[in-house]
Short mmCIF file of C-alpha atoms and ligand atoms in Angstrom, two decimals:
data_model
loop_
_atom_site.label_atom_id
_atom_site.label_comp_id
_atom_site.label_asym_id
_atom_site.label_seq_id
_atom_site.Cartn_x
_atom_site.Cartn_y
_atom_site.Cartn_z
CA UNK A 27 -12.19 -34.37 52.68
CA UNK A 28 -11.51 -33.46 49.09
CA UNK A 29 -8.65 -31.07 48.48
CA UNK A 30 -10.68 -28.73 46.31
CA UNK A 31 -13.08 -26.12 47.43
CA UNK A 32 -16.56 -26.23 45.96
CA UNK A 33 -18.32 -23.11 46.85
CA UNK A 34 -20.87 -20.72 45.54
CA UNK A 35 -18.97 -17.81 47.04
CA UNK A 36 -17.10 -16.12 44.23
CA UNK A 37 -13.47 -15.31 44.52
CA UNK A 38 -10.69 -15.81 42.05
CA UNK A 39 -9.22 -18.57 44.19
CA UNK A 40 -12.32 -20.66 44.85
CA UNK A 41 -13.20 -23.28 42.32
CA UNK A 42 -16.58 -23.70 40.68
CA UNK A 43 -17.55 -26.90 38.90
CA UNK A 44 -21.11 -27.41 37.70
CA UNK A 45 -20.35 -31.05 37.00
CA UNK A 46 -19.45 -31.46 40.68
CA UNK A 47 -22.39 -29.39 41.87
CA UNK A 48 -24.99 -31.65 40.26
CA UNK A 49 -23.50 -34.86 41.66
CA UNK A 50 -25.61 -34.30 44.78
CA UNK A 51 -29.38 -33.76 44.48
CA UNK A 52 -30.04 -30.06 44.07
CA UNK A 53 -33.14 -28.63 45.79
CA UNK A 54 -32.75 -25.66 43.45
CA UNK A 55 -30.09 -24.05 41.33
CA UNK A 56 -27.84 -21.78 43.47
CA UNK A 57 -28.50 -18.04 43.14
CA UNK A 58 -25.11 -17.42 41.55
CA UNK A 59 -26.25 -19.29 38.42
CA UNK A 60 -29.74 -17.80 38.11
CA UNK A 61 -29.75 -15.16 35.42
CA UNK A 62 -32.77 -15.60 33.15
CA UNK A 63 -36.51 -15.42 33.67
CA UNK A 64 -38.43 -18.60 33.10
CA UNK A 65 -40.72 -16.81 30.73
CA UNK A 66 -38.10 -15.12 28.55
CA UNK A 67 -39.45 -15.61 25.06
CA UNK A 68 -37.23 -18.10 23.30
CA UNK A 69 -37.75 -16.68 19.83
CA UNK A 70 -40.46 -14.13 19.25
CA UNK A 71 -40.52 -13.92 15.52
CA UNK A 72 -41.73 -16.80 13.37
CA UNK A 73 -39.91 -15.71 10.24
CA UNK A 74 -36.61 -15.30 11.98
CA UNK A 75 -37.14 -18.50 13.93
CA UNK A 76 -37.34 -20.44 10.70
CA UNK A 77 -34.15 -18.81 9.43
CA UNK A 78 -31.26 -21.18 9.20
CA UNK A 79 -27.53 -20.67 9.24
CA UNK A 80 -26.05 -20.84 5.73
CA UNK A 81 -24.47 -24.17 4.81
CA UNK A 82 -21.14 -23.97 2.99
CA UNK A 83 -19.73 -26.95 1.14
CA UNK A 84 -15.94 -27.08 1.43
CA UNK A 85 -15.62 -29.64 -1.34
CA UNK A 86 -17.44 -27.38 -3.78
CA UNK A 87 -15.10 -24.54 -2.85
CA UNK A 88 -11.84 -26.42 -3.02
CA UNK A 89 -12.16 -29.34 -5.39
CA UNK A 90 -14.83 -28.47 -7.90
CA UNK A 91 -14.08 -26.10 -10.70
CA UNK A 92 -17.36 -24.25 -10.73
CA UNK A 93 -17.07 -22.79 -7.24
CA UNK A 94 -18.03 -19.18 -7.99
CA UNK A 95 -21.55 -19.47 -6.63
CA UNK A 96 -20.32 -21.26 -3.49
CA UNK A 97 -17.76 -18.48 -2.98
CA UNK A 98 -20.55 -15.94 -3.29
CA UNK A 99 -22.49 -17.93 -0.67
CA UNK A 100 -19.45 -17.88 1.61
CA UNK A 101 -19.12 -14.12 1.17
CA UNK A 102 -22.77 -13.48 2.07
CA UNK A 103 -22.56 -15.89 5.01
CA UNK A 104 -19.61 -13.91 6.41
CA UNK A 105 -21.23 -10.53 5.74
CA UNK A 106 -24.84 -11.21 6.69
CA UNK A 107 -24.53 -13.89 9.36
CA UNK A 108 -20.94 -14.04 10.60
CA UNK A 109 -21.71 -17.73 11.06
CA UNK A 110 -22.11 -20.80 8.86
CA UNK A 111 -22.20 -24.58 8.93
CA UNK A 112 -19.30 -26.17 7.07
CA UNK A 113 -19.97 -29.54 5.43
CA UNK A 114 -17.64 -31.83 3.46
CA UNK A 115 -14.73 -30.52 5.52
CA UNK A 116 -12.80 -33.74 5.08
CA UNK A 117 -12.30 -34.67 8.76
CA UNK A 118 -12.44 -38.41 9.17
CA UNK A 119 -15.45 -39.81 11.10
CA UNK A 120 -13.28 -42.25 13.16
CA UNK A 121 -11.06 -39.34 14.25
CA UNK A 122 -14.12 -37.30 15.27
CA UNK A 123 -15.50 -40.30 17.17
CA UNK A 124 -12.21 -40.71 19.03
CA UNK A 125 -12.18 -37.00 19.82
CA UNK A 126 -15.64 -37.34 21.35
CA UNK A 127 -14.60 -40.37 23.45
CA UNK A 128 -11.39 -38.73 24.66
CA UNK A 129 -13.18 -35.50 25.55
CA UNK A 130 -15.86 -37.37 27.48
CA UNK A 131 -13.13 -39.37 29.27
CA UNK A 132 -11.43 -36.12 30.23
CA UNK A 133 -14.52 -34.75 31.96
CA UNK A 134 -15.08 -38.16 33.59
CA UNK A 135 -11.69 -37.94 35.32
CA UNK A 136 -11.83 -37.44 39.08
CA UNK A 137 -11.94 -33.85 40.29
CA UNK A 138 -8.45 -34.32 41.77
CA UNK A 139 -7.12 -35.24 38.32
CA UNK A 140 -8.85 -32.31 36.60
CA UNK A 141 -7.66 -29.86 39.22
CA UNK A 142 -4.10 -30.43 38.01
CA UNK A 143 -5.16 -28.18 35.12
CA UNK A 144 -6.91 -25.60 37.26
CA UNK A 145 -6.57 -21.92 36.26
CA UNK A 146 -3.78 -20.44 38.37
CA UNK A 147 -4.17 -17.05 40.06
CA UNK A 148 -3.61 -14.21 37.62
CA UNK A 149 -3.88 -16.49 34.59
CA UNK A 150 -6.69 -17.13 32.11
CA UNK A 151 -5.66 -20.55 30.79
CA UNK A 152 -6.64 -23.83 32.39
CA UNK A 153 -9.64 -25.64 33.81
CA UNK A 154 -12.36 -23.59 35.51
CA UNK A 155 -13.63 -20.03 35.27
CA UNK A 156 -11.97 -16.70 35.98
CA UNK A 157 -14.09 -14.67 38.40
CA UNK A 158 -13.80 -10.89 38.21
CA UNK A 159 -16.25 -9.84 40.89
CA UNK A 160 -18.02 -11.36 43.86
CA UNK A 161 -21.48 -10.99 42.38
CA UNK A 162 -20.68 -12.17 38.88
CA UNK A 163 -23.28 -14.56 37.49
CA UNK A 164 -21.87 -17.95 36.61
CA UNK A 165 -22.38 -19.86 33.41
CA UNK A 166 -23.74 -23.41 33.60
CA UNK A 167 -20.65 -25.14 32.22
CA UNK A 168 -17.11 -26.25 33.05
CA UNK A 169 -14.31 -25.19 30.73
CA UNK A 170 -10.75 -25.97 29.79
CA UNK A 171 -9.05 -23.18 27.84
CA UNK A 172 -5.50 -23.43 26.46
CA UNK A 173 -3.25 -21.70 23.98
CA UNK A 174 -1.98 -24.51 21.77
CA UNK A 175 0.05 -22.62 19.15
CA UNK A 176 2.72 -21.48 18.76
CA UNK A 177 4.00 -24.54 20.62
CA UNK A 178 6.39 -22.35 22.64
CA UNK A 179 3.33 -20.72 24.28
CA UNK A 180 1.93 -24.00 25.60
CA UNK A 181 1.82 -23.95 29.39
CA UNK A 182 3.91 -26.95 30.53
CA UNK A 183 1.24 -28.08 33.02
CA UNK A 184 -1.65 -27.94 30.53
CA UNK A 185 -1.53 -29.40 27.01
CA UNK A 186 1.66 -31.49 27.52
CA UNK A 187 0.19 -33.01 30.71
CA UNK A 188 -3.17 -34.08 29.26
CA UNK A 189 -3.88 -37.84 29.23
CA UNK A 190 -1.79 -39.20 26.34
CA UNK A 191 -4.67 -40.49 24.21
CA UNK A 192 -6.49 -37.13 24.46
CA UNK A 193 -3.30 -35.21 23.74
CA UNK A 194 -2.51 -37.24 20.64
CA UNK A 195 -6.04 -36.93 19.29
CA UNK A 196 -6.03 -33.20 19.94
CA UNK A 197 -2.62 -32.84 18.32
CA UNK A 198 -3.86 -34.24 15.03
CA UNK A 199 -7.18 -32.41 15.32
CA UNK A 200 -5.32 -29.12 15.80
CA UNK A 201 -3.35 -29.62 12.61
CA UNK A 202 -6.40 -30.65 10.57
CA UNK A 203 -8.35 -27.64 11.79
CA UNK A 204 -5.42 -25.35 11.10
CA UNK A 205 -5.50 -26.51 7.48
CA UNK A 206 -9.23 -25.89 7.25
CA UNK A 207 -8.86 -22.45 8.85
CA UNK A 208 -6.05 -21.41 6.48
CA UNK A 209 -8.04 -22.63 3.48
CA UNK A 210 -11.09 -20.68 4.64
CA UNK A 211 -9.03 -17.53 5.18
CA UNK A 212 -7.66 -17.90 1.63
CA UNK A 213 -11.19 -18.27 0.27
CA UNK A 214 -12.40 -15.28 2.28
CA UNK A 215 -9.57 -13.19 0.77
CA UNK A 216 -10.75 -14.28 -2.66
CA UNK A 217 -14.32 -13.35 -1.75
CA UNK A 218 -13.14 -9.97 -0.41
CA UNK A 219 -11.13 -9.50 -3.64
CA UNK A 220 -7.83 -8.90 -1.87
CA UNK A 221 -4.43 -10.47 -2.27
CA UNK A 222 -4.61 -13.72 -0.30
CA UNK A 223 -1.17 -13.16 1.24
CA UNK A 224 -2.24 -9.94 2.96
CA UNK A 225 -4.64 -11.86 5.20
CA UNK A 226 -3.22 -15.37 5.29
CA UNK A 227 0.36 -14.39 6.22
CA UNK A 228 -0.87 -12.78 9.43
CA UNK A 229 -2.25 -16.15 10.55
CA UNK A 230 0.82 -18.24 9.65
CA UNK A 231 2.32 -19.48 12.94
CA UNK A 232 -0.50 -17.53 14.49
CA UNK A 233 -2.10 -17.81 17.89
CA UNK A 234 -4.30 -20.85 18.11
CA UNK A 235 -6.24 -21.66 21.24
CA UNK A 236 -9.07 -23.94 22.23
CA UNK A 237 -11.89 -24.02 24.71
CA UNK A 238 -13.54 -27.29 25.63
CA UNK A 239 -16.82 -26.81 27.44
CA UNK A 240 -18.86 -29.37 29.32
CA UNK A 241 -22.48 -28.31 29.96
CA UNK A 242 -24.18 -30.63 32.47
CA UNK A 243 -27.97 -31.04 32.38
CA UNK A 244 -29.73 -28.45 34.53
CA UNK A 245 -32.94 -28.88 36.58
CA UNK A 246 -33.98 -25.28 35.74
CA UNK A 247 -32.63 -24.86 32.21
CA UNK A 248 -34.69 -21.76 31.46
CA UNK A 249 -33.15 -19.82 34.31
CA UNK A 250 -29.48 -20.35 33.60
CA UNK A 251 -27.20 -19.72 30.67
CA UNK A 252 -24.64 -22.28 29.47
CA UNK A 253 -22.43 -19.66 27.87
CA UNK A 254 -23.15 -15.98 28.23
CA UNK A 255 -23.75 -13.87 25.10
CA UNK A 256 -20.44 -12.88 23.50
CA UNK A 257 -18.62 -12.51 20.23
CA UNK A 258 -15.31 -14.36 19.89
CA UNK A 259 -12.08 -12.39 20.17
CA UNK A 260 -10.47 -14.53 17.47
CA UNK A 261 -9.97 -14.10 13.74
CA UNK A 262 -12.14 -17.10 12.99
CA UNK A 263 -13.50 -19.85 15.23
CA UNK A 264 -14.26 -23.44 14.27
CA UNK A 265 -16.71 -25.04 16.64
CA UNK A 266 -17.33 -28.74 16.99
CA UNK A 267 -20.54 -29.75 18.79
CA UNK A 268 -18.80 -32.90 19.93
CA UNK A 269 -21.68 -35.07 21.22
CA UNK A 270 -24.42 -33.80 18.92
CA UNK A 271 -26.50 -32.08 21.64
CA UNK A 272 -27.90 -28.71 20.54
CA UNK A 273 -27.86 -25.49 22.54
CA UNK A 274 -26.01 -22.86 20.50
CA UNK A 275 -27.95 -19.72 19.61
CA UNK A 276 -26.87 -16.92 17.28
CA UNK A 277 -28.18 -13.35 17.48
CA UNK A 278 -29.68 -12.20 14.22
CA UNK A 279 -31.38 -8.83 13.98
CA UNK A 280 -31.77 -8.76 17.76
CA UNK A 281 -33.35 -12.22 17.97
CA UNK A 282 -31.76 -15.41 19.29
CA UNK A 283 -31.87 -18.09 16.61
CA UNK A 284 -31.30 -21.69 17.81
CA UNK A 285 -28.77 -23.54 15.65
CA UNK A 286 -29.55 -27.11 14.63
CA UNK A 287 -26.02 -28.23 13.95
CA UNK A 288 -25.98 -30.84 11.17
CA UNK A 289 -24.47 -34.09 12.40
CA UNK A 290 -21.50 -33.94 10.04
CA UNK A 291 -20.92 -30.17 10.12
CA UNK A 292 -18.50 -27.86 11.84
CA UNK A 293 -19.69 -24.38 12.77
CA UNK A 294 -17.49 -21.53 11.59
CA UNK A 295 -17.83 -17.98 12.86
CA UNK A 296 -16.16 -14.65 12.31
CA UNK A 297 -14.38 -13.25 15.37
CA UNK A 298 -13.68 -9.64 16.35
CA UNK A 299 -10.20 -9.69 14.78
CA UNK A 300 -11.56 -10.50 11.32
CA UNK A 301 -14.12 -7.73 11.72
CA UNK A 302 -11.18 -5.36 12.35
CA UNK A 303 -9.00 -6.73 9.54
CA UNK A 304 -11.87 -6.59 7.03
CA UNK A 305 -12.64 -3.02 8.16
CA UNK A 306 -16.15 -4.14 9.12
CA UNK A 307 -16.98 -5.97 5.88
CA UNK A 308 -17.27 -9.22 7.86
CA UNK A 309 -18.84 -9.03 11.29
CA UNK A 310 -18.38 -10.97 14.48
CA UNK A 311 -21.75 -12.01 15.83
CA UNK A 312 -23.03 -12.56 19.35
CA UNK A 313 -23.82 -16.11 20.32
CA UNK A 314 -24.71 -17.92 23.52
CA UNK A 315 -25.52 -21.41 24.74
CA UNK A 316 -28.71 -22.65 26.41
CA UNK A 317 -28.69 -25.90 28.34
CA UNK A 318 -31.37 -28.56 28.80
CA UNK A 319 -32.71 -30.68 31.63
CA UNK A 320 -31.70 -34.14 30.53
CA UNK A 321 -28.64 -34.16 28.29
CA UNK A 322 -25.07 -33.08 28.85
CA UNK A 323 -23.49 -31.10 26.01
CA UNK A 324 -19.84 -30.92 24.99
CA UNK A 325 -18.26 -28.50 22.55
CA UNK A 326 -14.76 -27.70 21.37
CA UNK A 327 -14.14 -24.21 20.03
CA UNK A 328 -10.86 -23.70 18.19
CA UNK A 329 -9.79 -20.07 17.84
CA UNK A 330 -7.46 -18.88 15.06
CA UNK A 331 -5.79 -15.49 15.38
CA UNK A 332 -2.77 -13.66 13.93
CA UNK A 333 0.75 -14.17 15.24
CA UNK A 334 1.65 -12.46 18.50
CA UNK A 335 4.22 -10.20 16.80
CA UNK A 336 1.69 -8.74 14.37
CA UNK A 337 -0.14 -5.45 14.37
CA UNK A 338 -3.85 -5.85 13.78
CA UNK A 339 -5.80 -3.15 12.02
CA UNK A 340 -7.92 -2.82 8.88
CA UNK A 341 -6.08 -4.29 5.86
CA UNK A 342 -4.71 -1.56 3.63
CA UNK A 343 -6.24 -2.83 0.41
CA UNK A 344 -9.68 -2.90 2.04
CA UNK A 345 -9.49 0.58 3.50
CA UNK A 346 -8.30 1.99 0.17
CA UNK A 347 -11.22 0.35 -1.60
CA UNK A 348 -13.78 1.34 1.02
CA UNK A 349 -15.86 4.47 0.91
CA UNK A 350 -16.70 4.17 4.61
CA UNK A 351 -13.22 5.22 5.74
CA UNK A 352 -11.20 3.57 8.44
CA UNK A 353 -13.48 1.80 10.95
CA UNK A 354 -10.97 0.55 13.54
CA UNK A 355 -7.75 1.60 15.23
CA UNK A 356 -4.72 -0.69 15.06
CA UNK A 357 -3.34 -2.57 18.04
CA UNK A 358 -0.46 -4.98 18.66
CA UNK A 359 -1.65 -8.56 18.95
CA UNK A 360 0.05 -9.12 22.32
CA UNK A 361 -1.75 -6.12 23.82
CA UNK A 362 -5.01 -7.12 22.18
CA UNK A 363 -4.84 -10.57 23.82
CA UNK A 364 -3.99 -9.12 27.25
CA UNK A 365 -6.79 -6.57 27.03
CA UNK A 366 -9.24 -9.23 25.87
CA UNK A 367 -8.56 -11.51 28.81
CA UNK A 368 -8.64 -8.72 31.36
CA UNK A 369 -12.26 -8.02 30.47
CA UNK A 370 -15.39 -10.03 31.08
CA UNK A 371 -17.04 -11.56 28.01
CA UNK A 372 -20.01 -9.33 27.35
CA UNK A 373 -21.76 -9.19 24.00
CA UNK A 374 -19.68 -7.35 21.43
CA UNK A 375 -18.10 -4.90 23.88
CA UNK A 376 -14.58 -6.16 23.18
CA UNK A 377 -14.52 -4.26 19.87
CA UNK A 378 -15.75 -0.94 21.28
CA UNK A 379 -12.42 0.55 22.43
CA UNK A 380 -11.00 -0.03 18.94
CA UNK A 381 -13.90 1.33 16.94
CA UNK A 382 -13.25 4.74 15.39
CA UNK A 383 -16.10 7.06 16.27
CA UNK A 384 -17.00 10.34 14.61
CA UNK A 385 -15.56 12.34 17.50
CA UNK A 386 -12.17 10.61 16.93
CA UNK A 387 -11.95 12.02 13.40
CA UNK A 388 -10.19 15.30 12.73
CA UNK A 389 -12.61 18.13 11.99
CA UNK A 390 -12.37 19.23 8.35
O1 AKG B 28 -20.49 -24.43 23.19
C1 AKG B 28 -20.76 -23.77 22.18
O2 AKG B 28 -21.52 -24.17 21.31
C2 AKG B 28 -20.18 -22.39 22.00
C3 AKG B 28 -18.94 -22.12 22.78
C4 AKG B 28 -18.40 -20.75 22.52
O3 AKG B 28 -19.07 -19.89 22.02
C5 AKG B 28 -17.01 -20.42 22.85
O4 AKG B 28 -16.30 -21.28 23.42
O5 AKG B 28 -16.57 -19.29 22.54
FE1 FE2 B 29 -17.88 -18.25 21.31
#
C-alpha cells in the first residue's frame, strides 16, 4: 500500500495528484474537477480571436540604438494587454533544453519521491494544492511552488533537496531570469518616464518565487480547467511554456484569447503589485489554462516581487503626475504576501481590498 493518500475528498491534509489519478483508466473525470460546460464558447468574437499578444524584441530594446519605437511598443503592451511575448531574450537553447529535461524528470519521479516536497499543513509552498474548502473545484494540474529568493527564505526541504541536476539548472535559470526581469523593470521605468531607481530598487534582493505546473492530458478537456482564472500577485511574471504545448488563455475585453506561444519566446505579464506601483497605469490581467486530451503540458512561472521589508503603494512620481489621484492603498510586502496566500486565487479579486474607492475619499 502506498504511503500517500489519493482521494477526491477535499481536506487540507489529503493529497491530490492528477498525474496519479490518470495512471488508472478513468471511466469519467471525478466530480471535484468538473467545472466547465462542454459547450462553453471558446472564443465568441472573430476579431478578438485573431488578436495576438504583442511581441517585444529584447535585443532591439537593449542593444540597438534606435529602440524608441520598441519602447513605445513595450509601453502599450503593458498598458493595453498586461501581457507580451519576449523574443531575443538571450537564454541559451541548450540551457532551455536541459531545463525541459530536468523538469520532465522531476514529474517522472515516483510519488514517494515527490511527496518529500509535499505542502505541509498551514504552509503554501511545496508540491500539491492548498485546499480551502471541502467543495472547492480542483484544477487539472500538479504544482510545485517555492520561494527561491532571498536565499534565506528557501525552505530547507524544498529547493535545496531537489535532485542535483534539476537544482543546478534551476539555479542558473533563476539568475538569468532575474537579469531579464531587472532589465525589463528598468525599461518599464523609462517607458513610464520615472526615475529607474524608484522602481528597480524595490526589486533588488526582492522576493522571487516559482511555480512549476504539470498538466496531464484529460479525457474531458472541455469540462475541466488546468489553471483557474487569476491575475498574478507578483510585480512581473516570466512564464516559460517548457514543452511547447499550448493552453494559456488571456482575458481581453471579457473574451478569452488563446496564446500561441512562439517556440523561442518567454511570456511576460504584469502582476497585481506592478498595477499598484504604477498607480494603475499598467494592469495585471486575468489568465487561465485549458488542457487537451492527448498532450501533457509543463510550464514554469517565475514571479518577481519587491523585497519583504518594503512598503508597496503607488510610486510617488506617478501619483504626482497623475490626474486620476491615488488609486491604491499602501501595504507592507510581508503582509501582502500573507494575505495573498490566505485567499483563493479568483480572477482579479486580490487587488480589491487595496483599491481606493470613492467612498474611501474624504468629502470635500
Ligand atoms: O501554465 C501556464 O501557462 C500559466 C501558469 C500560471 O498562470 C501561474 O503559474 O500563475
Ligand atoms: Fe498566473
